[in-house]
mmCIF file of C-alpha atoms in Angstrom:
data_model
loop_
_atom_site.group_PDB
_atom_site.id
_atom_site.type_symbol
_atom_site.label_atom_id
_atom_site.label_comp_id
_atom_site.label_asym_id
_atom_site.label_seq_id
_atom_site.Cartn_x
_atom_site.Cartn_y
_atom_site.Cartn_z
ATOM 1 C CA MET A 365 75.613 54.539 210.831
ATOM 2 C CA GLY A 366 73.419 56.480 209.310
ATOM 3 C CA GLY A 367 71.076 55.936 211.218
ATOM 4 C CA ARG A 368 72.875 58.822 215.649
ATOM 5 C CA ARG A 369 70.913 59.826 216.316
ATOM 6 C CA GLY A 370 63.602 63.066 219.634
ATOM 7 C CA THR A 371 65.795 65.047 221.894
ATOM 8 C CA VAL A 372 66.609 63.455 225.188
ATOM 9 C CA THR A 373 65.290 65.825 227.803
ATOM 10 C CA GLY A 374 65.501 63.747 230.948
ATOM 11 C CA THR A 375 68.408 62.952 233.154
ATOM 12 C CA GLY A 376 67.349 59.528 234.232
ATOM 13 C CA THR A 377 64.837 58.042 236.595
ATOM 14 C CA THR A 378 64.093 59.817 239.789
ATOM 15 C CA GLY A 379 63.366 57.901 242.905
ATOM 16 C CA THR A 380 65.207 55.925 245.526
ATOM 17 C CA GLY A 381 65.714 52.360 246.573
ATOM 18 C CA THR A 382 65.452 49.118 244.703
ATOM 19 C CA GLY A 383 62.923 50.415 242.166
ATOM 20 C CA ALA A 384 65.219 53.177 240.955
ATOM 21 C CA GLY A 385 68.169 50.789 240.808
ATOM 22 C CA THR A 386 66.167 48.286 238.776
ATOM 23 C CA GLU A 387 65.050 51.009 236.372
ATOM 24 C CA ASN A 388 68.625 52.207 235.980
ATOM 25 C CA ARG A 389 69.890 48.700 235.229
ATOM 26 C CA ALA A 390 67.077 48.161 232.739
ATOM 27 C CA GLY A 391 67.894 51.472 231.062
ATOM 28 C CA LEU A 392 71.563 50.540 230.870
ATOM 29 C CA LEU A 393 70.651 47.231 229.232
ATOM 30 C CA TYR A 394 68.362 48.946 226.739
ATOM 31 C CA GLY A 395 71.128 51.403 225.864
ATOM 32 C CA ILE A 396 73.708 48.663 225.381
ATOM 33 C CA VAL A 397 71.320 46.744 223.115
ATOM 34 C CA ALA A 398 70.582 49.848 221.026
ATOM 35 C CA TYR A 399 74.205 50.818 220.488
ATOM 36 C CA ALA A 400 75.286 47.193 220.010
ATOM 37 C CA ILE A 401 72.783 46.792 217.164
ATOM 38 C CA TRP A 402 73.988 50.027 215.585
ATOM 39 C CA GLY A 403 77.568 48.844 216.027
ATOM 40 C CA LEU A 404 77.030 45.373 214.572
ATOM 41 C CA VAL A 405 74.873 46.429 211.616
ATOM 42 C CA PRO A 406 77.898 46.247 209.236
ATOM 43 C CA LEU A 407 77.383 42.488 209.418
ATOM 44 C CA TYR A 408 73.857 42.919 208.062
ATOM 45 C CA TRP A 409 74.261 45.121 204.978
ATOM 46 C CA PRO A 410 76.489 42.666 203.031
ATOM 47 C CA LEU A 411 73.759 40.022 203.404
ATOM 48 C CA LEU A 412 71.559 42.168 201.168
ATOM 49 C CA LYS A 413 73.841 41.911 198.147
ATOM 50 C CA PRO A 414 73.530 41.782 195.173
ATOM 51 C CA ALA A 415 71.125 44.649 195.866
ATOM 52 C CA SER A 416 72.885 47.965 195.278
ATOM 53 C CA ALA A 417 73.351 50.531 198.038
ATOM 54 C CA GLY A 418 70.637 52.643 196.404
ATOM 55 C CA GLU A 419 68.144 49.783 196.409
ATOM 56 C CA ILE A 420 68.972 48.870 200.017
ATOM 57 C CA LEU A 421 68.481 52.503 201.017
ATOM 58 C CA ALA A 422 65.116 52.660 199.256
ATOM 59 C CA HIS A 423 63.972 49.454 200.936
ATOM 60 C CA ARG A 424 65.063 50.844 204.288
ATOM 61 C CA MET A 425 62.935 53.934 203.777
ATOM 62 C CA VAL A 426 59.864 52.024 202.563
ATOM 63 C CA TRP A 427 59.909 49.230 205.131
ATOM 64 C CA SER A 428 60.803 51.569 208.005
ATOM 65 C CA PHE A 429 57.705 53.618 207.223
ATOM 66 C CA VAL A 430 55.566 50.484 207.099
ATOM 67 C CA PHE A 431 56.945 49.020 210.318
ATOM 68 C CA VAL A 432 56.907 52.245 212.337
ATOM 69 C CA GLY A 433 53.462 53.140 210.986
ATOM 70 C CA LEU A 434 52.072 49.805 212.174
ATOM 71 C CA ALA A 435 53.769 50.226 215.560
ATOM 72 C CA LEU A 436 52.268 53.686 216.066
ATOM 73 C CA LEU A 437 48.889 52.403 214.906
ATOM 74 C CA ALA A 438 49.023 49.618 217.478
ATOM 75 C CA LEU A 439 50.043 52.105 220.186
ATOM 76 C CA ARG A 440 47.421 54.618 219.007
ATOM 77 C CA ARG A 441 50.014 57.373 218.958
ATOM 78 C CA TRP A 442 48.810 59.521 216.072
ATOM 79 C CA GLY A 443 47.836 62.705 217.897
ATOM 80 C CA TRP A 444 51.110 64.362 216.903
ATOM 81 C CA VAL A 445 50.220 64.247 213.184
ATOM 82 C CA LYS A 446 47.540 66.929 213.406
ATOM 83 C CA GLU A 447 49.812 69.210 215.417
ATOM 84 C CA LEU A 448 52.685 68.672 212.983
ATOM 85 C CA LEU A 449 50.535 69.498 209.957
ATOM 86 C CA ALA A 450 49.506 72.739 211.654
ATOM 87 C CA HIS A 451 53.143 73.920 211.812
ATOM 88 C CA PRO A 452 54.645 74.344 208.305
ATOM 89 C CA ARG A 453 58.044 75.268 209.782
ATOM 90 C CA LYS A 454 58.286 71.919 211.566
ATOM 91 C CA LEU A 455 57.256 70.144 208.391
ATOM 92 C CA ALA A 456 59.978 71.952 206.479
ATOM 93 C CA LEU A 457 62.564 71.045 209.130
ATOM 94 C CA LEU A 458 61.519 67.392 209.061
ATOM 95 C CA THR A 459 61.833 67.399 205.274
ATOM 96 C CA LEU A 460 65.346 68.780 205.643
ATOM 97 C CA ALA A 461 66.127 66.174 208.297
ATOM 98 C CA ALA A 462 64.835 63.427 205.998
ATOM 99 C CA THR A 463 67.050 64.674 203.176
ATOM 100 C CA VAL A 464 70.146 64.806 205.366
ATOM 101 C CA ILE A 465 69.578 61.352 206.869
ATOM 102 C CA THR A 466 69.139 59.979 203.336
ATOM 103 C CA VAL A 467 72.682 61.102 202.555
ATOM 104 C CA ASN A 468 73.923 59.618 205.843
ATOM 105 C CA TRP A 469 72.178 56.261 205.461
ATOM 106 C CA GLY A 470 73.042 55.889 201.792
ATOM 107 C CA LEU A 471 76.731 56.665 202.228
ATOM 108 C CA TYR A 472 77.012 54.398 205.247
ATOM 109 C CA ILE A 473 75.490 51.426 203.406
ATOM 110 C CA TRP A 474 77.727 52.066 200.404
ATOM 111 C CA SER A 475 80.801 52.346 202.655
ATOM 112 C CA VAL A 476 80.161 49.046 204.412
ATOM 113 C CA ASN A 477 79.470 47.143 201.198
ATOM 114 C CA ASN A 478 82.532 48.610 199.484
ATOM 115 C CA GLY A 479 85.185 47.934 202.112
ATOM 116 C CA HIS A 480 85.243 51.202 204.062
ATOM 117 C CA VAL A 481 83.925 50.092 207.471
ATOM 118 C CA VAL A 482 86.859 51.585 209.402
ATOM 119 C CA GLU A 483 86.565 54.962 207.695
ATOM 120 C CA ALA A 484 82.811 54.928 208.331
ATOM 121 C CA SER A 485 83.377 54.202 212.022
ATOM 122 C CA LEU A 486 85.657 57.229 212.184
ATOM 123 C CA GLY A 487 82.729 59.387 211.072
ATOM 124 C CA TYR A 488 80.774 58.461 214.183
ATOM 125 C CA PHE A 489 83.791 58.841 216.436
ATOM 126 C CA ILE A 490 84.276 62.445 215.293
ATOM 127 C CA ASN A 491 80.560 63.238 215.219
ATOM 128 C CA PRO A 492 80.592 64.801 218.740
ATOM 129 C CA LEU A 493 83.384 67.121 217.601
ATOM 130 C CA MET A 494 81.357 68.148 214.547
ATOM 131 C CA THR A 495 78.359 68.731 216.787
ATOM 132 C CA ILE A 496 80.415 71.095 218.929
ATOM 133 C CA ALA A 497 81.665 72.926 215.838
ATOM 134 C CA LEU A 498 78.081 73.403 214.627
ATOM 135 C CA GLY A 499 77.101 74.654 218.058
ATOM 136 C CA VAL A 500 79.746 77.350 217.816
ATOM 137 C CA LEU A 501 79.113 78.293 214.195
ATOM 138 C CA VAL A 502 75.319 78.117 214.120
ATOM 139 C CA LEU A 503 74.091 78.483 217.702
ATOM 140 C CA LYS A 504 76.941 80.808 218.794
ATOM 141 C CA GLU A 505 77.676 78.616 221.804
ATOM 142 C CA ARG A 506 80.741 79.319 223.913
ATOM 143 C CA LEU A 507 83.168 76.482 224.527
ATOM 144 C CA ARG A 508 85.132 75.632 227.615
ATOM 145 C CA PRO A 509 88.930 75.366 227.230
ATOM 146 C CA ALA A 510 88.847 71.563 227.282
ATOM 147 C CA GLN A 511 86.307 71.560 224.461
ATOM 148 C CA TRP A 512 88.484 73.870 222.372
ATOM 149 C CA ALA A 513 91.438 71.548 222.998
ATOM 150 C CA ALA A 514 89.384 68.515 221.929
ATOM 151 C CA VAL A 515 88.282 70.226 218.713
ATOM 152 C CA GLY A 516 91.889 71.200 217.969
ATOM 153 C CA ILE A 517 93.101 67.631 218.507
ATOM 154 C CA GLY A 518 90.295 66.364 216.292
ATOM 155 C CA PHE A 519 91.329 68.748 213.514
ATOM 156 C CA ALA A 520 94.923 67.504 213.813
ATOM 157 C CA ALA A 521 93.630 63.921 213.582
ATOM 158 C CA VAL A 522 91.842 64.686 210.312
ATOM 159 C CA LEU A 523 95.058 66.116 208.870
ATOM 160 C CA VAL A 524 97.032 63.024 209.915
ATOM 161 C CA LEU A 525 94.391 60.736 208.404
ATOM 162 C CA ALA A 526 94.336 62.775 205.199
ATOM 163 C CA VAL A 527 98.053 62.089 204.848
ATOM 164 C CA GLY A 528 97.490 58.413 205.632
ATOM 165 C CA TYR A 529 94.699 57.977 203.091
ATOM 166 C CA GLY A 530 96.368 60.184 200.511
ATOM 167 C CA ARG A 531 93.138 62.211 200.434
ATOM 168 C CA PRO A 532 90.766 63.800 202.956
ATOM 169 C CA PRO A 533 88.717 61.147 204.791
ATOM 170 C CA TRP A 534 85.616 62.305 202.912
ATOM 171 C CA ILE A 535 83.471 59.338 203.950
ATOM 172 C CA SER A 536 84.132 60.050 207.637
ATOM 173 C CA LEU A 537 83.652 63.791 207.265
ATOM 174 C CA THR A 538 80.420 63.432 205.270
ATOM 175 C CA LEU A 539 78.943 60.980 207.775
ATOM 176 C CA ALA A 540 79.953 63.154 210.726
ATOM 177 C CA VAL A 541 78.728 66.434 209.232
ATOM 178 C CA SER A 542 75.447 64.973 207.935
ATOM 179 C CA PHE A 543 74.611 63.385 211.288
ATOM 180 C CA ALA A 544 75.566 66.556 213.176
ATOM 181 C CA VAL A 545 73.333 68.641 210.885
ATOM 182 C CA TYR A 546 70.581 66.057 211.321
ATOM 183 C CA GLY A 547 70.843 66.368 215.078
ATOM 184 C CA LEU A 548 70.806 70.151 214.914
ATOM 185 C CA VAL A 549 67.657 70.147 212.776
ATOM 186 C CA LYS A 550 65.932 67.549 214.948
ATOM 187 C CA LYS A 551 66.678 69.604 218.035
ATOM 188 C CA GLN A 552 64.541 72.373 216.574
ATOM 189 C CA VAL A 553 61.633 69.985 215.883
ATOM 190 C CA ASN A 554 61.580 68.264 219.290
ATOM 191 C CA LEU A 555 59.549 65.228 218.244
ATOM 192 C CA GLY A 556 59.719 61.739 219.762
ATOM 193 C CA GLY A 557 61.958 59.110 218.188
ATOM 194 C CA LEU A 558 59.313 56.843 216.650
ATOM 195 C CA GLU A 559 57.128 59.772 215.642
ATOM 196 C CA SER A 560 60.055 61.526 214.029
ATOM 197 C CA LEU A 561 61.124 58.414 212.132
ATOM 198 C CA ALA A 562 57.545 57.960 210.919
ATOM 199 C CA ALA A 563 57.395 61.553 209.680
ATOM 200 C CA GLU A 564 60.778 61.407 207.967
ATOM 201 C CA THR A 565 60.132 58.089 206.258
ATOM 202 C CA ALA A 566 56.698 59.361 205.213
ATOM 203 C CA VAL A 567 58.487 62.174 203.380
ATOM 204 C CA LEU A 568 60.849 59.641 201.789
ATOM 205 C CA PHE A 569 58.300 56.893 201.110
ATOM 206 C CA LEU A 570 57.047 57.914 197.676
ATOM 207 C CA PRO A 571 60.478 58.848 196.243
ATOM 208 C CA ALA A 572 61.902 55.566 197.570
ATOM 209 C CA LEU A 573 59.011 53.521 196.227
ATOM 210 C CA GLY A 574 59.289 55.304 192.880
ATOM 211 C CA TYR A 575 63.005 54.464 192.750
ATOM 212 C CA LEU A 576 62.260 50.778 193.383
ATOM 213 C CA VAL A 577 59.643 50.818 190.616
ATOM 214 C CA LEU A 578 62.187 52.430 188.284
ATOM 215 C CA LEU A 579 64.761 49.729 189.090
ATOM 216 C CA GLY A 580 62.127 47.088 188.416
ATOM 217 C CA SER A 581 61.261 48.605 185.037
ATOM 218 C CA ARG A 582 64.949 48.397 184.104
ATOM 219 C CA SER A 583 65.267 44.814 185.375
ATOM 220 C CA GLU A 584 67.821 46.047 187.913
ATOM 221 C CA LEU A 585 65.793 45.233 191.040
ATOM 222 C CA ALA A 586 67.301 42.498 193.230
ATOM 223 C CA PHE A 587 64.133 42.142 195.330
ATOM 224 C CA GLY A 588 62.352 38.937 194.318
ATOM 225 C CA THR A 589 65.234 37.574 192.244
ATOM 226 C CA GLU A 590 67.318 35.978 195.025
ATOM 227 C CA GLY A 591 64.715 33.897 196.800
ATOM 228 C CA ALA A 592 62.340 34.350 199.729
ATOM 229 C CA GLY A 593 65.136 34.621 202.278
ATOM 230 C CA HIS A 594 66.710 37.577 200.512
ATOM 231 C CA MET A 595 63.311 39.252 200.195
ATOM 232 C CA ALA A 596 62.766 38.811 203.936
ATOM 233 C CA LEU A 597 66.169 40.334 204.696
ATOM 234 C CA LEU A 598 65.408 43.391 202.569
ATOM 235 C CA ALA A 599 61.999 43.794 204.233
ATOM 236 C CA SER A 600 63.668 43.472 207.638
ATOM 237 C CA THR A 601 65.512 46.754 207.095
ATOM 238 C CA GLY A 602 62.510 48.429 208.716
ATOM 239 C CA ILE A 603 62.867 46.299 211.847
ATOM 240 C CA VAL A 604 66.642 46.789 211.966
ATOM 241 C CA THR A 605 66.040 50.546 211.850
ATOM 242 C CA ALA A 606 63.219 50.731 214.399
ATOM 243 C CA ILE A 607 64.211 48.216 217.110
ATOM 244 C CA PRO A 608 67.385 50.009 218.301
ATOM 245 C CA LEU A 609 65.468 53.287 218.200
ATOM 246 C CA VAL A 610 62.846 51.846 220.565
ATOM 247 C CA CYS A 611 65.588 50.547 222.870
ATOM 248 C CA PHE A 612 67.299 53.933 222.825
ATOM 249 C CA GLY A 613 64.065 55.647 223.783
ATOM 250 C CA ALA A 614 63.607 53.218 226.687
ATOM 251 C CA ALA A 615 67.168 53.893 227.855
ATOM 252 C CA ALA A 616 66.879 57.668 227.561
ATOM 253 C CA ILE A 617 64.123 57.891 230.193
ATOM 254 C CA ARG A 618 65.904 55.592 232.644
ATOM 255 C CA VAL A 619 69.590 56.548 232.734
ATOM 256 C CA PRO A 620 71.440 59.870 233.019
ATOM 257 C CA LEU A 621 72.562 61.692 229.900
ATOM 258 C CA SER A 622 76.170 61.215 231.007
ATOM 259 C CA THR A 623 75.669 57.452 230.769
ATOM 260 C CA LEU A 624 74.150 57.735 227.297
ATOM 261 C CA GLY A 625 77.051 59.958 226.327
ATOM 262 C CA LEU A 626 79.466 57.160 227.188
ATOM 263 C CA LEU A 627 77.355 54.405 225.627
ATOM 264 C CA GLN A 628 77.281 56.201 222.278
ATOM 265 C CA TYR A 629 80.907 55.262 221.690
ATOM 266 C CA LEU A 630 79.998 51.568 221.705
ATOM 267 C CA ALA A 631 78.619 51.738 218.149
ATOM 268 C CA PRO A 632 81.697 53.126 216.363
ATOM 269 C CA THR A 633 83.940 50.951 218.553
ATOM 270 C CA PHE A 634 82.125 47.806 217.387
ATOM 271 C CA GLN A 635 82.256 49.055 213.809
ATOM 272 C CA PHE A 636 85.991 49.761 214.043
ATOM 273 C CA LEU A 637 86.708 46.326 215.513
ATOM 274 C CA LEU A 638 84.621 44.651 212.814
ATOM 275 C CA GLY A 639 86.446 46.602 210.113
ATOM 276 C CA VAL A 640 89.859 45.575 211.410
ATOM 277 C CA ALA A 641 89.260 42.055 212.763
ATOM 278 C CA TYR A 642 86.405 40.734 210.612
ATOM 279 C CA PHE A 643 86.621 42.587 207.309
ATOM 280 C CA HIS A 644 90.448 42.767 207.551
ATOM 281 C CA GLU A 645 90.718 46.359 206.368
ATOM 282 C CA ALA A 646 94.204 47.866 206.314
ATOM 283 C CA MET A 647 95.383 49.945 209.280
ATOM 284 C CA PRO A 648 98.834 51.375 208.504
ATOM 285 C CA PRO A 649 100.672 53.296 211.246
ATOM 286 C CA GLU A 650 99.468 56.740 210.126
ATOM 287 C CA ARG A 651 95.837 55.623 210.467
ATOM 288 C CA TRP A 652 96.512 54.295 213.954
ATOM 289 C CA ALA A 653 98.050 57.672 214.749
ATOM 290 C CA GLY A 654 95.000 59.519 213.434
ATOM 291 C CA PHE A 655 92.548 57.313 215.288
ATOM 292 C CA SER A 656 94.619 57.658 218.467
ATOM 293 C CA LEU A 657 94.319 61.436 218.250
ATOM 294 C CA VAL A 658 90.548 61.128 217.792
ATOM 295 C CA TRP A 659 90.291 58.866 220.826
ATOM 296 C CA LEU A 660 92.395 61.330 222.830
ATOM 297 C CA ALA A 661 90.054 64.160 221.856
ATOM 298 C CA LEU A 662 86.997 62.115 222.847
ATOM 299 C CA THR A 663 88.579 61.166 226.182
ATOM 300 C CA LEU A 664 89.199 64.836 226.922
ATOM 301 C CA LEU A 665 85.674 65.708 225.829
ATOM 302 C CA THR A 666 84.106 63.020 228.019
ATOM 303 C CA TRP A 667 86.193 63.965 231.047
ATOM 304 C CA ASP A 668 85.182 67.602 230.685
ATOM 305 C CA ALA A 669 81.501 66.730 230.281
ATOM 306 C CA LEU A 670 81.459 64.466 233.341
ATOM 307 C CA ARG A 671 83.340 67.044 235.431
ATOM 308 C CA THR A 672 80.923 69.799 234.400
ATOM 309 C CA ALA A 673 77.888 67.641 235.158
ATOM 310 C CA ARG A 674 79.291 66.738 238.586
ATOM 311 C CA ARG A 675 79.929 70.394 239.409
ATOM 312 C CA SER A 676 76.436 71.366 238.294
ATOM 313 C CA ARG A 677 74.836 68.717 240.507
ATOM 314 C CA ALA A 678 76.940 69.852 243.462
ATOM 315 C CA GLU A 679 75.889 73.493 242.956
ATOM 316 C CA VAL A 680 72.217 72.546 242.737
ATOM 317 C CA ALA A 681 72.472 70.461 245.915
ATOM 318 C CA ARG A 682 74.258 73.288 247.750
ATOM 319 C CA ALA A 683 71.652 75.841 246.676
ATOM 320 C CA ALA A 684 68.872 73.516 247.832
ATOM 321 C CA ARG A 685 70.520 73.053 251.234
ATOM 322 C CA GLU A 686 70.921 76.792 251.686
ATOM 323 C CA ALA A 687 67.273 77.376 250.827
ATOM 324 C CA ALA A 688 66.232 74.713 253.335
ATOM 325 C CA GLU A 689 68.431 76.240 256.037
ATOM 326 C CA ARG A 690 66.967 79.708 255.468
ATOM 327 C CA LEU A 691 63.493 78.281 255.783
ATOM 328 C CA ALA A 692 64.399 76.431 258.994
ATOM 329 C CA ASP A 693 65.859 79.606 260.540
ATOM 330 C CA GLN A 694 62.596 81.539 260.247
ATOM 331 C CA PRO A 695 60.912 82.291 263.616
ATOM 332 C CA ASP A 696 58.020 79.959 264.350
ATOM 333 C CA ASP A 697 55.603 82.843 264.989
ATOM 334 C CA LEU A 698 56.104 84.324 261.513
ATOM 335 C CA PRO A 699 54.159 83.067 258.544
ATOM 336 C CA ALA A 700 56.385 80.838 256.456
ATOM 337 C CA ALA A 701 57.365 82.486 253.212
ATOM 338 C CA ALA A 702 57.539 80.417 250.134
ATOM 339 C CA PRO A 703 61.187 79.454 249.681
ATOM 340 C CA ALA A 704 62.901 81.019 246.748
ATOM 341 C CA ALA A 705 63.515 78.602 243.958
ATOM 342 C CA ALA A 706 67.007 77.248 244.120
ATOM 343 C CA PRO A 707 68.993 78.654 241.235
ATOM 344 C CA VAL A 708 69.896 76.000 238.725
ATOM 345 C CA PRO A 709 73.233 76.736 237.129
ATOM 346 C CA THR A 710 73.348 76.317 233.417
ATOM 347 C CA ALA A 711 76.143 74.048 232.349
ATOM 348 C CA ALA A 712 77.784 74.548 229.036
ATOM 349 C CA PRO A 713 76.533 71.881 226.649
ATOM 350 C CA ALA A 714 78.149 68.539 227.259
ATOM 351 C CA ALA A 715 79.953 67.371 224.195
ATOM 352 C CA THR A 716 78.918 63.773 224.330
ATOM 353 C CA ALA A 717 75.959 63.286 221.713
ATOM 354 C CA ALA A 718 73.397 62.544 220.236
ATOM 355 C CA PRO A 719 72.481 60.782 217.630
ATOM 356 C CA ALA A 720 74.015 62.224 218.296
ATOM 357 C CA SER A 721 74.628 63.083 218.836
ATOM 358 C CA THR A 722 72.953 66.907 219.575
ATOM 359 C CA SER A 723 75.837 64.802 220.150
ATOM 360 C CA ALA A 724 73.898 62.278 218.699
ATOM 361 C CA GLN A 725 74.068 62.003 219.291
ATOM 362 C CA ALA A 726 73.561 60.461 222.758
ATOM 363 C CA GLN A 727 71.833 62.918 221.368
ATOM 364 C CA ALA A 728 68.851 64.303 220.455
ATOM 365 C CA GLN A 729 66.986 62.660 217.700
ATOM 366 C CA GLY A 730 66.094 59.367 219.015
ATOM 367 C CA ASP A 731 69.432 58.697 217.433
ATOM 368 C CA VAL A 732 68.394 57.320 214.091
ATOM 369 C CA ARG A 733 71.680 55.732 213.233
ATOM 370 C CA ALA A 734 72.877 53.315 210.646
#
């Protein structure tokens, strides 16, 4: 989707009563809208033909920068620029993130417009598994048994699909790896979704604009040759990129991460259904078998993440109760000692993304997906 996508640091709205319930419902709606747009975007890219995937990608970069820049200008949210410029390491990481997301966006657009929607959807299904693999290889994270089992099932699924396609599912693997790397890099930067998109598209703006100028000099530019409606659609790539990101950000501060982790599967599910039912892409038995293994791995991963989160909440609540009981048992004539901070157990990283994705993926990165 190119687009999985600052790191979500909250666990939902705190508070009680009707207000909290309303916020939670609003957050759920925002999340559904964000992932639905990302899931239905395969319907949009073909409308931009006869523009090539490269031209569409360049327009997306240019118009995203323009749209997000105007949004941040209206919100007066430019204080982060000075801080970012003062940290060369963050600038370098954002440049790397911009490069990786260019690969992701470009390949996704090409895949959709060349009849590979189903294979592209697989990339975002297996993205959480790639995120876990990167966590082990790069961050030296330790996995729980259920996570190891999910990764093993995912590897078996790739082998089955390789047999089915007669080749490795390179589109899926490239999309999954690029978005997982993107999430890993963005996790190190820790910048808000809109701000991060503005910085990344700022890095890409001049190269993208230069590419469009080059296409124009060769008379290969579709922009302006297919009428005003086509021009408006190409310019709208900035809105299509930014709107779901804004909705995701609104959801991330209102609902628990576990909810976002489940919602993230809406996007590839919509893409898969579009590929099969709308674009009528072939699904022979071996592909169904491979996808079924992926879905089994994700079910196991989600179950483990929800179970771990539930256990962590129970341990925190128990520690808080014990601290309160110790405080209540103190004699009234003794000065009350400050209660010891309740230990917060550290749960192993939930594998639901992100993107995310990172897990996208519901992950980190304000999930800049396709």
